[in-house]
Short mmCIF file of C-alpha atoms in Angstrom, two decimals:
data_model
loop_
_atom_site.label_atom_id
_atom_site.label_comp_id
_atom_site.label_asym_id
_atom_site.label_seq_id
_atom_site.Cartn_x
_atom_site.Cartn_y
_atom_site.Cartn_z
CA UNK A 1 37.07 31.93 -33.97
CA UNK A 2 36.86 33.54 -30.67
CA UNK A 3 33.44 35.09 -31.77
CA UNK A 4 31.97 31.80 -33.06
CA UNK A 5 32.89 30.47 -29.45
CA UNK A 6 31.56 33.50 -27.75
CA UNK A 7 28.13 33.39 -29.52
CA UNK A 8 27.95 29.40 -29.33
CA UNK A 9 28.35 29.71 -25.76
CA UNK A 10 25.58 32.24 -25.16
CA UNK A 11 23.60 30.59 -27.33
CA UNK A 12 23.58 27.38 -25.04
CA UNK A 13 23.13 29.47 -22.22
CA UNK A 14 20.12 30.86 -23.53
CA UNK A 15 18.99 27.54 -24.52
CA UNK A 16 19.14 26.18 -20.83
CA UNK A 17 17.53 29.21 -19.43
CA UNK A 18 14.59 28.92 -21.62
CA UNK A 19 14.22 25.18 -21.27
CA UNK A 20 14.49 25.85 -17.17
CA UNK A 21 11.55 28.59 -16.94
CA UNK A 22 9.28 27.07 -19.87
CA UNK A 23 8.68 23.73 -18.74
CA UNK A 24 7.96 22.33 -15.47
CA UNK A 25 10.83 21.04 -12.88
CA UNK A 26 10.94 17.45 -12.47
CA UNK A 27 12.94 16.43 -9.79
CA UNK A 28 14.75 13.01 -9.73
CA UNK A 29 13.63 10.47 -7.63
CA UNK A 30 16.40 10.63 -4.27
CA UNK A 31 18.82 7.82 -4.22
CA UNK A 32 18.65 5.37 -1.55
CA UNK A 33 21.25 3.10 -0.74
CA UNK A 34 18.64 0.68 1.40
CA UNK A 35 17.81 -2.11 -0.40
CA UNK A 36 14.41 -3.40 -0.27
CA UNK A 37 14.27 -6.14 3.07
CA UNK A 38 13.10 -9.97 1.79
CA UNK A 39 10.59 -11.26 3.83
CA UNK A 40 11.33 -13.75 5.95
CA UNK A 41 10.09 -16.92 4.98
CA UNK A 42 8.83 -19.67 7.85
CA UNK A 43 7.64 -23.18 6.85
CA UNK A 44 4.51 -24.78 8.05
CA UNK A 45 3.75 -28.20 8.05
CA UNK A 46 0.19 -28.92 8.04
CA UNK A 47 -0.31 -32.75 7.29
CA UNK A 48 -1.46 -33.23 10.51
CA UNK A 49 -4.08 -30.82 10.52
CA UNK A 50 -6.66 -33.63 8.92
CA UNK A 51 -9.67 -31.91 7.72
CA UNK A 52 -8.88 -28.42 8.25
CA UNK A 53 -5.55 -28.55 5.77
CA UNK A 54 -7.45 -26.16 3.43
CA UNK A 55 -8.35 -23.59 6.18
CA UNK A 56 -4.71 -23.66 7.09
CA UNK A 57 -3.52 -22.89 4.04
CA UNK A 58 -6.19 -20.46 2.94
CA UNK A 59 -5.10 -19.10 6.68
CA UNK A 60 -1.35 -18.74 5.42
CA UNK A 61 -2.28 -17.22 2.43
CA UNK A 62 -4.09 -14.45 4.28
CA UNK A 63 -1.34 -13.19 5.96
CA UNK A 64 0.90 -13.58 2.78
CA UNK A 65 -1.32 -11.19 1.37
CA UNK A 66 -1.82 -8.72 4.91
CA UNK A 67 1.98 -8.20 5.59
CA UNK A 68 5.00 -7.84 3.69
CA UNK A 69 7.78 -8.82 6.06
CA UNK A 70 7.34 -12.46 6.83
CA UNK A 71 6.05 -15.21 4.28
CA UNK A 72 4.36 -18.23 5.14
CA UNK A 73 5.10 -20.98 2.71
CA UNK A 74 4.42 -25.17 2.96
CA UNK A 75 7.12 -27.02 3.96
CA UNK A 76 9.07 -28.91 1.51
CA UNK A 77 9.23 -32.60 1.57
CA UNK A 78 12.41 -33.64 4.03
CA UNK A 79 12.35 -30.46 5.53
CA UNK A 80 11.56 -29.60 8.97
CA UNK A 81 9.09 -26.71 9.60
CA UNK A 82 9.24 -23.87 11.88
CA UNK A 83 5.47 -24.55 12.00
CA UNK A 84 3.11 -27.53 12.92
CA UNK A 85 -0.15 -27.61 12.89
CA UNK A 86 -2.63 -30.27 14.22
CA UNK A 87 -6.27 -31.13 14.51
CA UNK A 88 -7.23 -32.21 17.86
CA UNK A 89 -10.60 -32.74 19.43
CA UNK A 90 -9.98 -30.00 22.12
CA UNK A 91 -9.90 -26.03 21.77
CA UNK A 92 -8.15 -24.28 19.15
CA UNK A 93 -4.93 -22.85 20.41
CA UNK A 94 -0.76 -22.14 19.75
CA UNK A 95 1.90 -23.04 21.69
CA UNK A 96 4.94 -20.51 20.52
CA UNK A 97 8.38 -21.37 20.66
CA UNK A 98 10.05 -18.55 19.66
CA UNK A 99 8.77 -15.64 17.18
CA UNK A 100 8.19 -17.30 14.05
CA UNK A 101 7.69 -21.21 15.14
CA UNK A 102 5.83 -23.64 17.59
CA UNK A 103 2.50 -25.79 16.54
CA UNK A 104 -0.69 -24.49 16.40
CA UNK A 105 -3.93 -26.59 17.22
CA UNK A 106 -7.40 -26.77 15.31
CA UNK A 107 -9.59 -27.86 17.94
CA UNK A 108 -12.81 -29.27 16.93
CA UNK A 109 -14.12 -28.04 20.03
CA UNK A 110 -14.65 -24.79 18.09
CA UNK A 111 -15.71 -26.13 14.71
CA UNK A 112 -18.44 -28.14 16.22
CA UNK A 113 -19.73 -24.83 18.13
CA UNK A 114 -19.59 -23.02 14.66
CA UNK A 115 -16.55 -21.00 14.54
CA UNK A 116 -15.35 -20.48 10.82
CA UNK A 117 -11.89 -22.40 10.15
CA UNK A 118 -10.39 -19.72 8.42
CA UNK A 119 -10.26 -17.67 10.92
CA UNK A 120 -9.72 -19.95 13.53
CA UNK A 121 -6.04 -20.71 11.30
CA UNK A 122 -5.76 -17.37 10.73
CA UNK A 123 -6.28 -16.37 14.45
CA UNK A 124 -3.93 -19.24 15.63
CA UNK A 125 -0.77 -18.42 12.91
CA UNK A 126 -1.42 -14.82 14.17
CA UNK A 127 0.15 -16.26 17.56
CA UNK A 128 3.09 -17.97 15.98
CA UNK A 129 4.04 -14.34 14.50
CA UNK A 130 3.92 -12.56 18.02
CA UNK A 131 0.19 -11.31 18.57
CA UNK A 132 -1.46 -11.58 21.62
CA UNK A 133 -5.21 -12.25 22.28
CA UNK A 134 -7.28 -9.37 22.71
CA UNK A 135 -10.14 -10.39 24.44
CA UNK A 136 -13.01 -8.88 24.55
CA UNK A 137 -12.90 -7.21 21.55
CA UNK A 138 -14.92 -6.91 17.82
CA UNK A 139 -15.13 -9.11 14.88
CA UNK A 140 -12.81 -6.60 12.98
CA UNK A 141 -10.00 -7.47 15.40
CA UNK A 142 -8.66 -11.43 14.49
CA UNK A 143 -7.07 -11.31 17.47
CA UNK A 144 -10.20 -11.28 19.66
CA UNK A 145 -11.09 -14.37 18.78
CA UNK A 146 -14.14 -16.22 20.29
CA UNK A 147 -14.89 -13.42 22.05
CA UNK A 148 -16.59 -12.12 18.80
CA UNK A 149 -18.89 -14.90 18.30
CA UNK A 150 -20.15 -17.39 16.06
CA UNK A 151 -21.35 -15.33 13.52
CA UNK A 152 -17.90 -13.45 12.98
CA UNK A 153 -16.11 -14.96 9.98
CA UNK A 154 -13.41 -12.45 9.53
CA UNK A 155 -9.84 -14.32 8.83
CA UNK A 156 -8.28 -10.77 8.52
CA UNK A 157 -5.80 -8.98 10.95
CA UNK A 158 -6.61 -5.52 11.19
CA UNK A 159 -4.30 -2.06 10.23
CA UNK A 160 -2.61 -2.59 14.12
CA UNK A 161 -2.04 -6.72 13.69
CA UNK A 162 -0.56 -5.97 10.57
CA UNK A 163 1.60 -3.22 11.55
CA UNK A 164 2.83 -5.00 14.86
CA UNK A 165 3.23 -8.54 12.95
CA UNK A 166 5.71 -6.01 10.03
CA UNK A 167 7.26 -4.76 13.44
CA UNK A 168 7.90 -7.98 14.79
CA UNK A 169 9.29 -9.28 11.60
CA UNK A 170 11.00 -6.41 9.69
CA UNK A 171 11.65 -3.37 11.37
CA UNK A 172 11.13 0.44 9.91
CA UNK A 173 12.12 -0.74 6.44
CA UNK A 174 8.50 -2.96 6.16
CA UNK A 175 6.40 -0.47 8.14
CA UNK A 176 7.92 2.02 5.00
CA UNK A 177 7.06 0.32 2.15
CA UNK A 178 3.49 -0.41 3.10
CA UNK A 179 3.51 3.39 4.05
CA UNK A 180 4.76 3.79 0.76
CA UNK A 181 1.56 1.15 -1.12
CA UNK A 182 -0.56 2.97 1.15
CA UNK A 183 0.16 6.11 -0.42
CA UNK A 184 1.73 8.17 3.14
CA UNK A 185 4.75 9.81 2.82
CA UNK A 186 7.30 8.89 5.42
CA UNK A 187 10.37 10.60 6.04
#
Protein backbone atom coordinates (compact mmCIF):
# COMPACT_ATOMS: atom_id res chain seq x y z
CA UNK A 1 0.00 0.00 0.00
CA UNK A 2 2.78 2.25 0.86
CA UNK A 3 4.24 1.63 -2.72
CA UNK A 4 0.94 2.30 -4.55
CA UNK A 5 1.00 5.70 -2.54
CA UNK A 6 4.61 6.32 -3.25
CA UNK A 7 4.29 5.80 -7.05
CA UNK A 8 0.76 7.66 -7.21
CA UNK A 9 2.37 10.51 -5.69
CA UNK A 10 5.29 10.78 -8.10
CA UNK A 11 3.21 10.14 -10.69
CA UNK A 12 1.18 13.45 -10.00
CA UNK A 13 4.25 15.16 -9.52
CA UNK A 14 5.42 14.32 -12.78
CA UNK A 15 2.16 15.15 -14.20
CA UNK A 16 2.33 18.86 -12.89
CA UNK A 17 5.85 19.28 -13.95
CA UNK A 18 5.15 18.35 -17.44
CA UNK A 19 1.93 20.30 -17.71
CA UNK A 20 4.10 23.49 -16.14
CA UNK A 21 7.09 23.40 -18.84
CA UNK A 22 4.88 22.14 -21.94
CA UNK A 23 2.35 24.66 -22.18
CA UNK A 24 2.45 28.27 -21.83
CA UNK A 25 1.88 30.23 -18.30
CA UNK A 26 -1.24 32.03 -18.09
CA UNK A 27 -1.41 34.19 -15.36
CA UNK A 28 -4.75 35.14 -13.65
CA UNK A 29 -6.10 38.32 -14.07
CA UNK A 30 -5.03 40.38 -10.38
CA UNK A 31 -7.90 40.89 -8.09
CA UNK A 32 -9.07 44.25 -7.43
CA UNK A 33 -11.19 45.15 -4.72
CA UNK A 34 -12.20 48.74 -6.54
CA UNK A 35 -15.32 48.57 -7.92
CA UNK A 36 -15.98 50.19 -11.12
CA UNK A 37 -17.16 54.24 -10.21
CA UNK A 38 -20.99 55.05 -11.76
CA UNK A 39 -21.03 58.06 -13.50
CA UNK A 40 -22.57 60.71 -12.15
CA UNK A 41 -25.67 61.53 -13.66
CA UNK A 42 -26.88 65.50 -13.96
CA UNK A 43 -30.31 66.43 -15.44
CA UNK A 44 -30.87 69.02 -18.04
CA UNK A 45 -33.88 70.64 -18.79
CA UNK A 46 -34.05 71.95 -22.18
CA UNK A 47 -37.76 73.02 -22.92
CA UNK A 48 -36.78 76.33 -22.99
CA UNK A 49 -34.22 76.10 -25.46
CA UNK A 50 -37.06 76.60 -28.44
CA UNK A 51 -35.54 75.72 -31.66
CA UNK A 52 -32.26 74.51 -30.71
CA UNK A 53 -33.80 71.47 -28.34
CA UNK A 54 -32.27 69.01 -30.86
CA UNK A 55 -28.74 70.59 -30.82
CA UNK A 56 -28.95 70.36 -27.08
CA UNK A 57 -29.59 67.06 -26.91
CA UNK A 58 -27.44 65.87 -29.77
CA UNK A 59 -24.90 68.24 -27.55
CA UNK A 60 -25.58 65.93 -24.38
CA UNK A 61 -25.23 62.98 -26.20
CA UNK A 62 -21.74 63.95 -27.31
CA UNK A 63 -20.31 64.10 -24.16
CA UNK A 64 -22.21 60.87 -23.04
CA UNK A 65 -20.27 59.31 -25.57
CA UNK A 66 -16.58 61.49 -24.91
CA UNK A 67 -16.37 60.78 -21.08
CA UNK A 68 -17.19 58.13 -18.82
CA UNK A 69 -17.54 59.79 -15.44
CA UNK A 70 -20.51 62.08 -15.64
CA UNK A 71 -23.83 61.38 -17.70
CA UNK A 72 -26.01 63.85 -19.05
CA UNK A 73 -29.56 62.67 -19.14
CA UNK A 74 -33.19 64.80 -19.74
CA UNK A 75 -34.86 65.66 -16.89
CA UNK A 76 -37.79 63.76 -15.82
CA UNK A 77 -41.16 65.29 -15.68
CA UNK A 78 -41.59 66.93 -11.90
CA UNK A 79 -38.11 66.94 -11.45
CA UNK A 80 -35.88 69.79 -11.11
CA UNK A 81 -32.65 69.85 -13.22
CA UNK A 82 -29.20 70.61 -12.34
CA UNK A 83 -29.26 72.06 -15.88
CA UNK A 84 -31.29 74.77 -17.85
CA UNK A 85 -30.93 75.70 -20.95
CA UNK A 86 -32.50 78.66 -22.91
CA UNK A 87 -32.66 80.30 -26.27
CA UNK A 88 -32.21 83.92 -26.14
CA UNK A 89 -31.62 86.46 -28.83
CA UNK A 90 -28.16 87.48 -27.37
CA UNK A 91 -24.69 85.52 -27.37
CA UNK A 92 -24.36 82.03 -26.53
CA UNK A 93 -23.01 81.61 -23.07
CA UNK A 94 -23.19 79.56 -19.31
CA UNK A 95 -23.63 80.85 -16.18
CA UNK A 96 -22.19 77.93 -13.65
CA UNK A 97 -23.39 77.42 -10.35
CA UNK A 98 -21.45 74.92 -9.06
CA UNK A 99 -19.58 71.94 -11.04
CA UNK A 100 -22.23 70.08 -12.59
CA UNK A 101 -25.30 72.78 -12.75
CA UNK A 102 -26.30 76.43 -13.76
CA UNK A 103 -28.21 77.36 -17.27
CA UNK A 104 -26.64 77.61 -20.33
CA UNK A 105 -27.80 80.11 -23.16
CA UNK A 106 -28.22 79.52 -27.06
CA UNK A 107 -27.89 82.88 -28.31
CA UNK A 108 -29.13 83.50 -31.69
CA UNK A 109 -26.62 86.05 -31.95
CA UNK A 110 -24.34 83.18 -33.04
CA UNK A 111 -26.72 81.11 -35.12
CA UNK A 112 -27.60 84.03 -37.25
CA UNK A 113 -23.66 84.68 -37.84
CA UNK A 114 -23.37 80.89 -38.79
CA UNK A 115 -22.00 79.09 -35.93
CA UNK A 116 -23.14 75.32 -35.97
CA UNK A 117 -25.63 74.54 -32.92
CA UNK A 118 -24.06 71.51 -32.02
CA UNK A 119 -21.24 72.79 -31.08
CA UNK A 120 -22.38 75.84 -29.76
CA UNK A 121 -24.44 73.17 -26.99
CA UNK A 122 -21.66 71.22 -26.88
CA UNK A 123 -19.23 74.18 -26.18
CA UNK A 124 -21.72 75.70 -23.60
CA UNK A 125 -22.46 72.11 -21.46
CA UNK A 126 -18.60 71.91 -21.65
CA UNK A 127 -18.81 74.98 -19.10
CA UNK A 128 -21.39 73.48 -16.83
CA UNK A 129 -18.78 70.43 -16.36
CA UNK A 130 -15.78 72.78 -15.34
CA UNK A 131 -13.91 73.81 -18.70
CA UNK A 132 -12.75 77.02 -19.30
CA UNK A 133 -12.59 78.95 -22.65
CA UNK A 134 -9.51 78.73 -24.45
CA UNK A 135 -9.38 81.46 -26.63
CA UNK A 136 -7.56 81.75 -29.30
CA UNK A 137 -7.22 78.43 -30.13
CA UNK A 138 -8.12 75.66 -33.22
CA UNK A 139 -11.23 74.07 -34.37
CA UNK A 140 -10.00 70.74 -32.75
CA UNK A 141 -10.24 72.39 -29.33
CA UNK A 142 -14.39 72.85 -28.39
CA UNK A 143 -13.34 74.93 -25.93
CA UNK A 144 -12.03 77.71 -28.20
CA UNK A 145 -15.07 78.47 -29.35
CA UNK A 146 -15.75 81.41 -31.78
CA UNK A 147 -12.41 81.99 -31.92
CA UNK A 148 -12.25 79.13 -34.55
CA UNK A 149 -14.66 80.49 -36.91
CA UNK A 150 -17.63 79.95 -38.83
CA UNK A 151 -16.57 77.25 -40.76
CA UNK A 152 -15.55 75.01 -37.64
CA UNK A 153 -18.33 72.53 -36.91
CA UNK A 154 -16.59 70.34 -34.47
CA UNK A 155 -19.06 69.48 -31.32
CA UNK A 156 -16.16 67.31 -29.91
CA UNK A 157 -13.93 67.96 -26.77
CA UNK A 158 -10.57 66.98 -27.44
CA UNK A 159 -8.10 64.06 -25.52
CA UNK A 160 -7.32 67.16 -22.69
CA UNK A 161 -11.32 68.33 -22.31
CA UNK A 162 -12.05 64.90 -21.90
CA UNK A 163 -9.46 64.00 -19.52
CA UNK A 164 -9.97 67.25 -17.32
CA UNK A 165 -13.99 66.93 -17.57
CA UNK A 166 -13.17 62.66 -16.12
CA UNK A 167 -10.92 64.65 -13.56
CA UNK A 168 -13.41 66.96 -12.55
CA UNK A 169 -16.03 64.34 -12.25
CA UNK A 170 -14.39 61.02 -11.21
CA UNK A 171 -11.06 61.03 -10.04
CA UNK A 172 -8.08 58.35 -10.97
CA UNK A 173 -10.64 55.56 -11.14
CA UNK A 174 -12.28 57.25 -14.68
CA UNK A 175 -8.94 58.54 -16.02
CA UNK A 176 -8.11 54.36 -15.56
CA UNK A 177 -10.65 52.85 -17.29
CA UNK A 178 -10.44 54.98 -20.38
CA UNK A 179 -6.62 54.24 -20.02
CA UNK A 180 -7.70 50.87 -19.87
CA UNK A 181 -10.40 51.25 -23.53
CA UNK A 182 -7.56 53.06 -24.81
CA UNK A 183 -5.41 50.21 -24.60
CA UNK A 184 -2.37 51.99 -21.96
CA UNK A 185 -1.42 50.18 -19.18
CA UNK A 186 -1.60 52.08 -15.95
CA UNK A 187 -0.21 51.03 -12.83
Amino acid sequence: MHVRMLTGGVAAACLVSLSLTGGQAVAAAPATNAAPQAARVLTYDASGSAEFKSAVDRGAAIWNESVDSVELRPVASGQRANIRVLADNGWPRALPAGLGSGTVYIGRQAVNQGYNTVRISSHELGHILGLPDRKPGPCSSLMSGSTAGVACTNPYPNTAEKAEVEGNFGGALAQRAQAVRAGVIVD
